[in-house]
Amino acid sequence: MASPSRTPTARARPLSPHLSVWKPGPAMIVSILHRITGDGMATVGTVVLVWWLAAISGGPASYAPFHYVFMALWGGAIGYLFGIGLTLSFFQHLATGIRHFFLDVGANYDLKGNRAGSIATMVFSVVATAAFWAYLTMVK
Amino acid sequence: MGNGTELGRVRGLGSAKEGTHHWWSQRLTAAANLFLMVWFFIAIARLPAYDYETVRAWLSSPWAAIPMLLLIASVFYHFRLGLQVLIEDYVHGAARVMWLLALNFFSVGSAAIAIFAILRVAFTVTGVPHG
Ligand code: HEM
Ligand code: HEM
């Protein structure tokens, strides 16, 4: 859709280089991941969390369907899918969020350090998610 | 920085009258989220079970209800700001207004449900609430 300010007489303006001209790298991946995980938690995560809180406040009869869908049906498969997905999203968004704090103060823009930091956020999110669910399912 | 009046430059709010307010609020709530969400994950992990009686007993304690209320306020404000940027990036023209309105309905409405639910559990002293 043409933006209102663009009249037929407007000249072609130089555009900022985007997706297609760049070689993919860790910094690009974690930048995209930060957005996807934030948006995923904000939509899917919000629905699950609000359903859970409303179900608790409604009493046993309203908690039953929540418990059934996430913890009983198909051996709790839906609960594992959403639970592990949201946990991974959270730890990834947490790590890239902290990465943002560093970038905000102008730190870690050198190529090697930035690359290492980007990779570290993904290693952290996978390890933390594995540890969290190992604790939930095995230790307890 | 050569333009505008001196007072305008001191206030640093620019022509949109907002300055960096959106950006800064996203950072403040991000820092609060960091603490509140880590608390939440630890609290969830430490629950002995996830049946109705256990989770209700947990949420009725002020030690859970108060941080949960703070979490709802911080996280929902944070993602309201974040999703606004998403919409501004990808939706143009009149549709953008509809999406931004829908975002406000979603974030304010779901926050209201969450806060009501937490308070209802916290303020129900004994037994099971009616209905
Ligand atoms: C699907 C993947 C991507 C998404 C969702 C995305 C999203 C965004 C967003 C939200 C901004 C605004 C950032 C801000 O205002 O703080 C932005 C700006 C920018 N992005 Fe992307 N981006 C993506 C991929 C890339 C890639 C791969 C590159 C090149 C390496 C790139 C280059 C840029 C540049 C140069 C800007 C600054 C533009 C300006 O300020 O004029 N983006 N992008
Ligand atoms: C560990 C706690 C968190 C930290 C440190 C954090 C940090 C951040 C930061 C720094 C940004 C701004 C990125 C930018 O300016 O480009 C951001 C964006 C965002 N956050 Fe968070 N956040 C946290 C938790 C959450 C949670 C729990 C949610 C959702 C329920 C969420 C949803 C979002 C969304 C939707 C965005 C916008 C992403 C985009 O489109 O660019 N965040 N976060």
mmCIF file of C-alpha atoms and ligand atoms in Angstrom:
data_model
loop_
_atom_site.group_PDB
_atom_site.id
_atom_site.type_symbol
_atom_site.label_atom_id
_atom_site.label_comp_id
_atom_site.label_asym_id
_atom_site.label_seq_id
_atom_site.Cartn_x
_atom_site.Cartn_y
_atom_site.Cartn_z
ATOM 1 C CA MET A 1 0.000 0.000 0.000
ATOM 2 C CA ALA A 2 1.386 3.416 -0.937
ATOM 3 C CA SER A 3 1.994 5.707 1.976
ATOM 4 C CA PRO A 4 -0.022 8.948 1.905
ATOM 5 C CA SER A 5 3.083 11.115 1.559
ATOM 6 C CA ARG A 6 4.275 9.373 -1.589
ATOM 7 C CA THR A 7 2.903 11.364 -4.530
ATOM 8 C CA PRO A 8 3.423 10.311 -8.173
ATOM 9 C CA THR A 9 6.011 13.066 -8.554
ATOM 10 C CA ALA A 10 8.131 11.837 -5.623
ATOM 11 C CA ARG A 11 11.613 10.723 -6.603
ATOM 12 C CA ALA A 12 12.987 7.343 -5.659
ATOM 13 C CA ARG A 13 14.790 7.784 -2.376
ATOM 14 C CA PRO A 14 17.761 5.697 -1.223
ATOM 15 C CA LEU A 15 16.591 2.917 1.056
ATOM 16 C CA SER A 16 18.307 1.404 4.056
ATOM 17 C CA PRO A 17 19.787 -1.996 3.100
ATOM 18 C CA HIS A 18 17.620 -4.818 4.413
ATOM 19 C CA LEU A 19 17.339 -8.594 4.681
ATOM 20 C CA SER A 20 18.295 -9.683 1.148
ATOM 21 C CA VAL A 21 21.702 -8.043 0.939
ATOM 22 C CA TRP A 22 23.154 -9.439 4.165
ATOM 23 C CA LYS A 23 24.851 -12.710 4.926
ATOM 24 C CA PRO A 24 23.060 -14.315 7.891
ATOM 25 C CA GLY A 25 24.997 -14.330 11.143
ATOM 26 C CA PRO A 26 24.442 -14.862 14.888
ATOM 27 C CA ALA A 27 23.672 -11.184 15.577
ATOM 28 C CA MET A 28 20.936 -11.209 12.935
ATOM 29 C CA ILE A 29 19.485 -14.459 14.250
ATOM 30 C CA VAL A 30 19.270 -13.305 17.874
ATOM 31 C CA SER A 31 17.810 -9.962 16.791
ATOM 32 C CA ILE A 32 15.001 -11.797 15.046
ATOM 33 C CA LEU A 33 14.669 -14.248 17.944
ATOM 34 C CA HIS A 34 14.237 -11.380 20.411
ATOM 35 C CA ARG A 35 11.262 -10.122 18.459
ATOM 36 C CA ILE A 36 9.694 -13.545 17.835
ATOM 37 C CA THR A 37 10.050 -14.658 21.464
ATOM 38 C CA GLY A 38 8.720 -11.347 22.818
ATOM 39 C CA ASP A 39 5.722 -11.441 20.504
ATOM 40 C CA GLY A 40 5.127 -15.134 21.221
ATOM 41 C CA MET A 41 5.079 -14.604 24.975
ATOM 42 C CA ALA A 42 2.943 -11.476 24.588
ATOM 43 C CA THR A 43 0.241 -13.372 22.673
ATOM 44 C CA VAL A 44 0.329 -17.113 23.421
ATOM 45 C CA GLY A 45 1.926 -16.671 26.842
ATOM 46 C CA THR A 46 -0.616 -14.058 27.884
ATOM 47 C CA VAL A 47 -3.560 -16.255 26.931
ATOM 48 C CA VAL A 48 -2.171 -19.238 28.861
ATOM 49 C CA LEU A 49 -1.279 -17.137 31.929
ATOM 50 C CA VAL A 50 -4.607 -15.294 32.064
ATOM 51 C CA TRP A 51 -6.543 -18.530 31.539
ATOM 52 C CA TRP A 52 -4.569 -20.138 34.382
ATOM 53 C CA LEU A 53 -5.215 -17.220 36.814
ATOM 54 C CA ALA A 54 -8.894 -16.960 35.867
ATOM 55 C CA ALA A 55 -9.266 -20.740 36.238
ATOM 56 C CA ILE A 56 -7.787 -20.655 39.751
ATOM 57 C CA SER A 57 -10.055 -17.802 40.806
ATOM 58 C CA GLY A 58 -13.151 -19.530 39.403
ATOM 59 C CA GLY A 59 -12.859 -22.549 41.685
ATOM 60 C CA PRO A 60 -12.280 -26.292 41.103
ATOM 61 C CA ALA A 61 -14.869 -26.568 38.328
ATOM 62 C CA SER A 62 -13.195 -23.878 36.270
ATOM 63 C CA TYR A 63 -9.698 -25.201 36.986
ATOM 64 C CA ALA A 64 -10.636 -28.658 35.711
ATOM 65 C CA PRO A 65 -10.652 -27.842 31.949
ATOM 66 C CA PHE A 66 -7.305 -26.029 32.232
ATOM 67 C CA HIS A 67 -5.802 -28.979 34.069
ATOM 68 C CA TYR A 68 -7.288 -31.385 31.528
ATOM 69 C CA VAL A 69 -5.987 -29.547 28.452
ATOM 70 C CA PHE A 70 -2.467 -28.904 29.708
ATOM 71 C CA MET A 71 -1.788 -31.744 32.106
ATOM 72 C CA ALA A 72 -4.060 -34.722 31.433
ATOM 73 C CA LEU A 73 -4.956 -34.862 27.727
ATOM 74 C CA TRP A 74 -2.535 -37.036 25.670
ATOM 75 C CA GLY A 75 -0.276 -37.449 28.688
ATOM 76 C CA GLY A 76 0.032 -33.677 29.054
ATOM 77 C CA ALA A 77 1.524 -33.269 25.553
ATOM 78 C CA ILE A 78 -0.023 -29.818 25.088
ATOM 79 C CA GLY A 79 1.340 -28.720 28.450
ATOM 80 C CA TYR A 80 4.845 -29.864 27.504
ATOM 81 C CA LEU A 81 4.623 -28.194 24.075
ATOM 82 C CA PHE A 82 3.450 -24.813 25.409
ATOM 83 C CA GLY A 83 5.467 -25.070 28.631
ATOM 84 C CA ILE A 84 8.788 -25.884 26.973
ATOM 85 C CA GLY A 85 8.114 -23.444 24.120
ATOM 86 C CA LEU A 86 7.351 -20.591 26.490
ATOM 87 C CA THR A 87 10.304 -21.475 28.747
ATOM 88 C CA LEU A 88 12.681 -21.431 25.776
ATOM 89 C CA SER A 89 11.161 -18.145 24.584
ATOM 90 C CA PHE A 90 11.538 -16.635 28.027
ATOM 91 C CA PHE A 91 15.192 -17.586 28.511
ATOM 92 C CA GLN A 92 16.082 -16.513 24.957
ATOM 93 C CA HIS A 93 14.278 -13.156 25.366
ATOM 94 C CA LEU A 94 15.868 -12.688 28.798
ATOM 95 C CA ALA A 95 19.370 -13.263 27.382
ATOM 96 C CA THR A 96 18.888 -11.080 24.300
ATOM 97 C CA GLY A 97 17.206 -8.477 26.532
ATOM 98 C CA ILE A 98 20.362 -8.324 28.650
ATOM 99 C CA ARG A 99 22.339 -8.165 25.386
ATOM 100 C CA HIS A 100 20.235 -5.097 24.532
ATOM 101 C CA PHE A 101 21.239 -3.452 27.832
ATOM 102 C CA PHE A 102 24.916 -3.821 26.856
ATOM 103 C CA LEU A 103 24.341 -2.472 23.352
ATOM 104 C CA ASP A 104 22.296 0.406 24.797
ATOM 105 C CA VAL A 105 25.311 1.695 26.728
ATOM 106 C CA GLY A 106 27.520 1.310 23.663
ATOM 107 C CA ALA A 107 29.333 -1.834 24.781
ATOM 108 C CA ASN A 108 30.289 -4.948 22.822
ATOM 109 C CA TYR A 109 30.021 -3.680 19.259
ATOM 110 C CA ASP A 110 33.343 -5.181 18.154
ATOM 111 C CA LEU A 111 32.725 -7.977 15.672
ATOM 112 C CA LYS A 112 34.212 -10.892 17.619
ATOM 113 C CA GLY A 113 32.717 -9.966 20.969
ATOM 114 C CA ASN A 114 29.307 -9.256 19.467
ATOM 115 C CA ARG A 115 29.301 -12.577 17.658
ATOM 116 C CA ALA A 116 30.352 -14.455 20.795
ATOM 117 C CA GLY A 117 27.702 -12.668 22.873
ATOM 118 C CA SER A 118 24.993 -13.486 20.348
ATOM 119 C CA ILE A 119 25.900 -17.171 20.320
ATOM 120 C CA ALA A 120 26.074 -17.178 24.117
ATOM 121 C CA THR A 121 22.425 -16.073 24.385
ATOM 122 C CA MET A 122 21.296 -19.105 22.376
ATOM 123 C CA VAL A 123 23.506 -21.532 24.295
ATOM 124 C CA PHE A 124 22.156 -20.081 27.537
ATOM 125 C CA SER A 125 18.495 -20.366 26.540
ATOM 126 C CA VAL A 126 18.808 -24.020 25.488
ATOM 127 C CA VAL A 127 20.811 -25.015 28.584
ATOM 128 C CA ALA A 128 18.534 -23.115 30.975
ATOM 129 C CA THR A 129 15.398 -24.615 29.401
ATOM 130 C CA ALA A 130 16.844 -28.135 29.588
ATOM 131 C CA ALA A 131 17.836 -27.591 33.217
ATOM 132 C CA PHE A 132 14.432 -26.163 34.169
ATOM 133 C CA TRP A 133 12.479 -29.028 32.637
ATOM 134 C CA ALA A 134 14.899 -31.644 33.916
ATOM 135 C CA TYR A 135 14.224 -30.272 37.386
ATOM 136 C CA LEU A 136 10.423 -30.225 36.859
ATOM 137 C CA THR A 137 10.179 -33.723 35.446
ATOM 138 C CA MET A 138 13.012 -35.658 37.082
ATOM 139 C CA VAL A 139 14.243 -34.102 40.303
ATOM 140 C CA LYS A 140 10.805 -33.481 41.755
ATOM 141 C CA MET B 1 21.270 19.786 17.730
ATOM 142 C CA GLY B 2 20.968 23.195 16.112
ATOM 143 C CA ASN B 3 17.209 23.626 15.877
ATOM 144 C CA GLY B 4 14.409 24.695 18.191
ATOM 145 C CA THR B 5 14.321 26.985 21.179
ATOM 146 C CA GLU B 6 16.663 26.581 24.099
ATOM 147 C CA LEU B 7 13.807 25.529 26.348
ATOM 148 C CA GLY B 8 12.792 22.934 23.771
ATOM 149 C CA ARG B 9 16.295 21.512 23.693
ATOM 150 C CA VAL B 10 16.456 21.336 27.470
ATOM 151 C CA ARG B 11 13.207 19.416 27.627
ATOM 152 C CA GLY B 12 14.501 17.161 24.880
ATOM 153 C CA LEU B 13 11.056 16.023 23.844
ATOM 154 C CA GLY B 14 11.287 16.721 20.126
ATOM 155 C CA SER B 15 8.433 17.398 17.753
ATOM 156 C CA ALA B 16 6.462 14.324 18.854
ATOM 157 C CA LYS B 17 6.433 15.708 22.460
ATOM 158 C CA GLU B 18 7.453 12.297 23.735
ATOM 159 C CA GLY B 19 11.226 12.226 23.515
ATOM 160 C CA THR B 20 12.565 8.807 24.393
ATOM 161 C CA HIS B 21 9.689 7.980 26.699
ATOM 162 C CA HIS B 22 8.580 4.838 24.866
ATOM 163 C CA TRP B 23 12.144 3.524 24.638
ATOM 164 C CA TRP B 24 12.886 4.299 28.278
ATOM 165 C CA SER B 25 9.645 2.716 29.548
ATOM 166 C CA GLN B 26 10.495 -0.411 27.556
ATOM 167 C CA ARG B 27 13.842 -0.524 29.408
ATOM 168 C CA LEU B 28 12.423 0.162 32.879
ATOM 169 C CA THR B 29 9.791 -2.537 32.519
ATOM 170 C CA ALA B 30 12.404 -4.887 31.023
ATOM 171 C CA ALA B 31 14.511 -4.544 34.173
ATOM 172 C CA ALA B 32 11.462 -5.135 36.376
ATOM 173 C CA ASN B 33 10.448 -8.114 34.236
ATOM 174 C CA LEU B 34 13.877 -9.619 34.722
ATOM 175 C CA PHE B 35 13.376 -9.880 38.490
ATOM 176 C CA LEU B 36 9.656 -10.668 38.497
ATOM 177 C CA MET B 37 9.801 -13.339 35.785
ATOM 178 C CA VAL B 38 12.801 -15.079 37.362
ATOM 179 C CA TRP B 39 10.879 -15.094 40.654
ATOM 180 C CA PHE B 40 7.842 -16.524 38.851
ATOM 181 C CA PHE B 41 9.800 -19.371 37.240
ATOM 182 C CA ILE B 42 11.400 -20.284 40.572
ATOM 183 C CA ALA B 43 8.013 -20.142 42.318
ATOM 184 C CA ILE B 44 6.421 -22.384 39.685
ATOM 185 C CA ALA B 45 9.299 -24.854 39.888
ATOM 186 C CA ARG B 46 9.053 -24.998 43.671
ATOM 187 C CA LEU B 47 5.343 -25.839 43.772
ATOM 188 C CA PRO B 48 4.956 -29.440 44.924
ATOM 189 C CA ALA B 49 2.103 -30.076 42.443
ATOM 190 C CA TYR B 50 -0.167 -28.255 39.992
ATOM 191 C CA ASP B 51 -3.603 -29.413 41.117
ATOM 192 C CA TYR B 52 -6.283 -26.896 42.064
ATOM 193 C CA GLU B 53 -5.801 -26.991 45.843
ATOM 194 C CA THR B 54 -2.046 -26.466 45.632
ATOM 195 C CA VAL B 55 -2.034 -23.596 43.145
ATOM 196 C CA ARG B 56 -4.946 -21.860 44.875
ATOM 197 C CA ALA B 57 -3.230 -22.065 48.269
ATOM 198 C CA TRP B 58 -0.082 -20.659 46.682
ATOM 199 C CA LEU B 59 -1.819 -17.731 44.957
ATOM 200 C CA SER B 60 -3.829 -16.798 48.062
ATOM 201 C CA SER B 61 -0.647 -15.951 49.965
ATOM 202 C CA PRO B 62 0.414 -12.300 49.839
ATOM 203 C CA TRP B 63 3.927 -13.546 49.054
ATOM 204 C CA ALA B 64 2.591 -14.782 45.724
ATOM 205 C CA ALA B 65 -0.334 -12.420 45.075
ATOM 206 C CA ILE B 66 1.640 -9.176 45.443
ATOM 207 C CA PRO B 67 4.551 -10.120 43.161
ATOM 208 C CA MET B 68 2.018 -11.554 40.698
ATOM 209 C CA LEU B 69 0.185 -8.197 40.593
ATOM 210 C CA LEU B 70 3.470 -6.371 40.024
ATOM 211 C CA LEU B 71 4.378 -8.901 37.339
ATOM 212 C CA ILE B 72 1.100 -8.341 35.501
ATOM 213 C CA ALA B 73 1.577 -4.561 35.597
ATOM 214 C CA SER B 74 5.188 -4.643 34.398
ATOM 215 C CA VAL B 75 4.995 -7.460 31.844
ATOM 216 C CA PHE B 76 1.730 -6.287 30.285
ATOM 217 C CA TYR B 77 2.928 -2.687 29.974
ATOM 218 C CA HIS B 78 6.209 -3.972 28.518
ATOM 219 C CA PHE B 79 4.571 -6.125 25.864
ATOM 220 C CA ARG B 80 2.021 -3.417 25.067
ATOM 221 C CA LEU B 81 4.944 -1.162 24.158
ATOM 222 C CA GLY B 82 6.708 -3.972 22.299
ATOM 223 C CA LEU B 83 3.707 -5.031 20.219
ATOM 224 C CA GLN B 84 3.086 -1.376 19.344
ATOM 225 C CA VAL B 85 6.518 -1.281 17.676
ATOM 226 C CA LEU B 86 5.734 -4.516 15.864
ATOM 227 C CA ILE B 87 2.501 -3.043 14.478
ATOM 228 C CA GLU B 88 4.189 0.235 13.530
ATOM 229 C CA ASP B 89 6.812 -1.723 11.599
ATOM 230 C CA TYR B 90 4.523 -3.977 9.606
ATOM 231 C CA VAL B 91 1.062 -2.413 9.343
ATOM 232 C CA HIS B 92 0.529 0.780 7.369
ATOM 233 C CA GLY B 93 -2.339 3.133 6.604
ATOM 234 C CA ALA B 94 -5.762 2.893 8.186
ATOM 235 C CA ALA B 95 -5.313 -0.752 9.234
ATOM 236 C CA ARG B 96 -2.618 0.361 11.654
ATOM 237 C CA VAL B 97 -5.172 2.334 13.683
ATOM 238 C CA MET B 98 -7.398 -0.723 13.978
ATOM 239 C CA TRP B 99 -4.507 -2.918 15.080
ATOM 240 C CA LEU B 100 -3.346 -0.385 17.665
ATOM 241 C CA LEU B 101 -6.890 -0.155 19.028
ATOM 242 C CA ALA B 102 -7.105 -3.942 19.155
ATOM 243 C CA LEU B 103 -3.772 -4.012 20.986
ATOM 244 C CA ASN B 104 -5.131 -1.701 23.661
ATOM 245 C CA PHE B 105 -8.265 -3.811 24.076
ATOM 246 C CA PHE B 106 -6.168 -6.956 24.350
ATOM 247 C CA SER B 107 -3.540 -5.691 26.764
ATOM 248 C CA VAL B 108 -5.797 -3.658 29.042
ATOM 249 C CA GLY B 109 -8.595 -6.248 28.939
ATOM 250 C CA SER B 110 -6.380 -9.246 29.675
ATOM 251 C CA ALA B 111 -4.570 -7.342 32.427
ATOM 252 C CA ALA B 112 -7.935 -6.524 34.039
ATOM 253 C CA ILE B 113 -8.961 -10.190 34.004
ATOM 254 C CA ALA B 114 -5.616 -11.244 35.476
ATOM 255 C CA ILE B 115 -5.681 -8.615 38.239
ATOM 256 C CA PHE B 116 -9.283 -9.403 39.129
ATOM 257 C CA ALA B 117 -8.484 -13.118 39.296
ATOM 258 C CA ILE B 118 -5.472 -12.602 41.588
ATOM 259 C CA LEU B 119 -7.372 -10.268 43.930
ATOM 260 C CA ARG B 120 -10.359 -12.586 44.059
ATOM 261 C CA VAL B 121 -8.179 -15.491 45.171
ATOM 262 C CA ALA B 122 -6.179 -13.344 47.586
ATOM 263 C CA PHE B 123 -9.285 -11.832 49.221
ATOM 264 C CA THR B 124 -11.251 -15.072 49.522
ATOM 265 C CA VAL B 125 -10.381 -16.005 53.071
ATOM 266 C CA THR B 126 -11.696 -19.517 53.475
ATOM 267 C CA GLY B 127 -12.996 -22.330 51.374
ATOM 268 C CA VAL B 128 -13.907 -22.274 47.740
ATOM 269 C CA PRO B 129 -15.331 -19.177 46.026
ATOM 270 C CA HIS B 130 -18.891 -19.448 44.751
ATOM 271 C CA GLY B 131 -19.656 -19.770 41.085
HETATM 272 C C1 HEM C 1 13.097 -10.686 10.067
HETATM 273 C C2 HEM C 1 14.212 -10.094 10.439
HETATM 274 C C3 HEM C 1 14.270 -8.672 10.896
HETATM 275 C C4 HEM C 1 13.389 -7.984 11.656
HETATM 276 C C5 HEM C 1 12.102 -8.471 12.293
HETATM 277 C C6 HEM C 1 13.921 -6.643 11.772
HETATM 278 C C7 HEM C 1 13.318 -5.659 12.499
HETATM 279 C C8 HEM C 1 13.805 -4.384 12.576
HETATM 280 C C9 HEM C 1 13.272 -3.367 13.453
HETATM 281 C C10 HEM C 1 12.144 -3.543 14.435
HETATM 282 C C11 HEM C 1 13.999 -2.257 13.255
HETATM 283 C C12 HEM C 1 13.820 -0.936 13.983
HETATM 284 C C13 HEM C 1 14.766 -1.013 15.153
HETATM 285 C C14 HEM C 1 14.684 0.164 16.037
HETATM 286 O O1 HEM C 1 14.067 1.151 15.638
HETATM 287 O O2 HEM C 1 15.242 0.058 17.126
HETATM 288 C C15 HEM C 1 14.992 -2.529 12.270
HETATM 289 C C16 HEM C 1 15.906 -1.645 11.818
HETATM 290 C C17 HEM C 1 16.946 -1.966 11.016
HETATM 291 N N1 HEM C 1 17.237 -3.229 10.502
HETATM 292 FE FE1 HEM C 1 16.100 -4.834 10.647
HETATM 293 N N2 HEM C 1 15.076 -6.558 11.094
HETATM 294 C C18 HEM C 1 15.350 -7.773 10.540
HETATM 295 C C19 HEM C 1 16.437 -8.133 9.830
HETATM 296 C C20 HEM C 1 17.450 -7.261 9.474
HETATM 297 C C21 HEM C 1 18.681 -7.643 8.855
HETATM 298 C C22 HEM C 1 19.067 -9.048 8.497
HETATM 299 C C23 HEM C 1 19.383 -6.517 8.661
HETATM 300 C C24 HEM C 1 20.738 -6.363 8.088
HETATM 301 C C25 HEM C 1 21.792 -6.908 8.680
HETATM 302 C C26 HEM C 1 18.619 -5.426 9.154
HETATM 303 C C27 HEM C 1 19.032 -4.124 9.108
HETATM 304 C C28 HEM C 1 18.377 -3.111 9.743
HETATM 305 C C29 HEM C 1 18.843 -1.735 9.750
HETATM 306 C C30 HEM C 1 20.055 -1.192 9.043
HETATM 307 C C31 HEM C 1 17.940 -1.033 10.544
HETATM 308 C C32 HEM C 1 17.986 0.440 10.876
HETATM 309 C C33 HEM C 1 17.140 1.173 9.906
HETATM 310 C C34 HEM C 1 17.018 2.620 10.282
HETATM 311 O O3 HEM C 1 17.110 2.934 11.469
HETATM 312 O O4 HEM C 1 16.820 3.405 9.360
HETATM 313 N N3 HEM C 1 17.435 -5.908 9.635
HETATM 314 N N4 HEM C 1 14.849 -3.837 11.860
HETATM 315 C C1 HEM C 2 13.652 -11.204 31.438
HETATM 316 C C2 HEM C 2 12.794 -10.252 31.299
HETATM 317 C C3 HEM C 2 12.763 -9.374 30.049
HETATM 318 C C4 HEM C 2 13.749 -8.566 29.565
HETATM 319 C C5 HEM C 2 15.130 -8.317 30.152
HETATM 320 C C6 HEM C 2 13.233 -7.955 28.361
HETATM 321 C C7 HEM C 2 13.926 -7.034 27.585
HETATM 322 C C8 HEM C 2 13.431 -6.421 26.463
HETATM 323 C C9 HEM C 2 14.047 -5.313 25.755
HETATM 324 C C10 HEM C 2 15.358 -4.649 26.137
HETATM 325 C C11 HEM C 2 13.261 -5.005 24.703
HETATM 326 C C12 HEM C 2 13.483 -3.879 23.692
HETATM 327 C C13 HEM C 2 14.152 -4.375 22.457
HETATM 328 C C14 HEM C 2 14.340 -3.240 21.448
HETATM 329 O O1 HEM C 2 14.315 -2.069 21.820
HETATM 330 O O2 HEM C 2 14.516 -3.532 20.247
HETATM 331 C C15 HEM C 2 12.138 -5.914 24.709
HETATM 332 C C16 HEM C 2 11.148 -5.966 23.753
HETATM 333 C C17 HEM C 2 10.004 -6.744 23.854
HETATM 334 N N1 HEM C 2 9.638 -7.577 24.902
HETATM 335 FE FE1 HEM C 2 10.807 -7.987 26.496
HETATM 336 N N2 HEM C 2 11.954 -8.411 28.147
HETATM 337 C C18 HEM C 2 11.640 -9.290 29.165
HETATM 338 C C19 HEM C 2 10.449 -9.983 29.316
HETATM 339 C C20 HEM C 2 9.386 -9.975 28.414
HETATM 340 C C21 HEM C 2 8.164 -10.708 28.543
HETATM 341 C C22 HEM C 2 7.834 -11.622 29.722
HETATM 342 C C23 HEM C 2 7.400 -10.433 27.439
HETATM 343 C C24 HEM C 2 6.030 -10.911 27.024
HETATM 344 C C25 HEM C 2 5.123 -11.397 27.811
HETATM 345 C C26 HEM C 2 8.141 -9.525 26.604
HETATM 346 C C27 HEM C 2 7.722 -9.011 25.393
HETATM 347 C C28 HEM C 2 8.421 -8.149 24.599
HETATM 348 C C29 HEM C 2 7.993 -7.691 23.302
HETATM 349 C C30 HEM C 2 6.703 -8.066 22.582
HETATM 350 C C31 HEM C 2 8.994 -6.829 22.830
HETATM 351 C C32 HEM C 2 9.038 -6.110 21.490
HETATM 352 C C33 HEM C 2 9.932 -6.905 20.573
HETATM 353 C C34 HEM C 2 10.049 -6.250 19.215
HETATM 354 O O3 HEM C 2 9.081 -6.320 18.475
HETATM 355 O O4 HEM C 2 11.116 -5.705 18.901
HETATM 356 N N3 HEM C 2 9.345 -9.262 27.231
HETATM 357 N N4 HEM C 2 12.272 -6.776 25.808
#
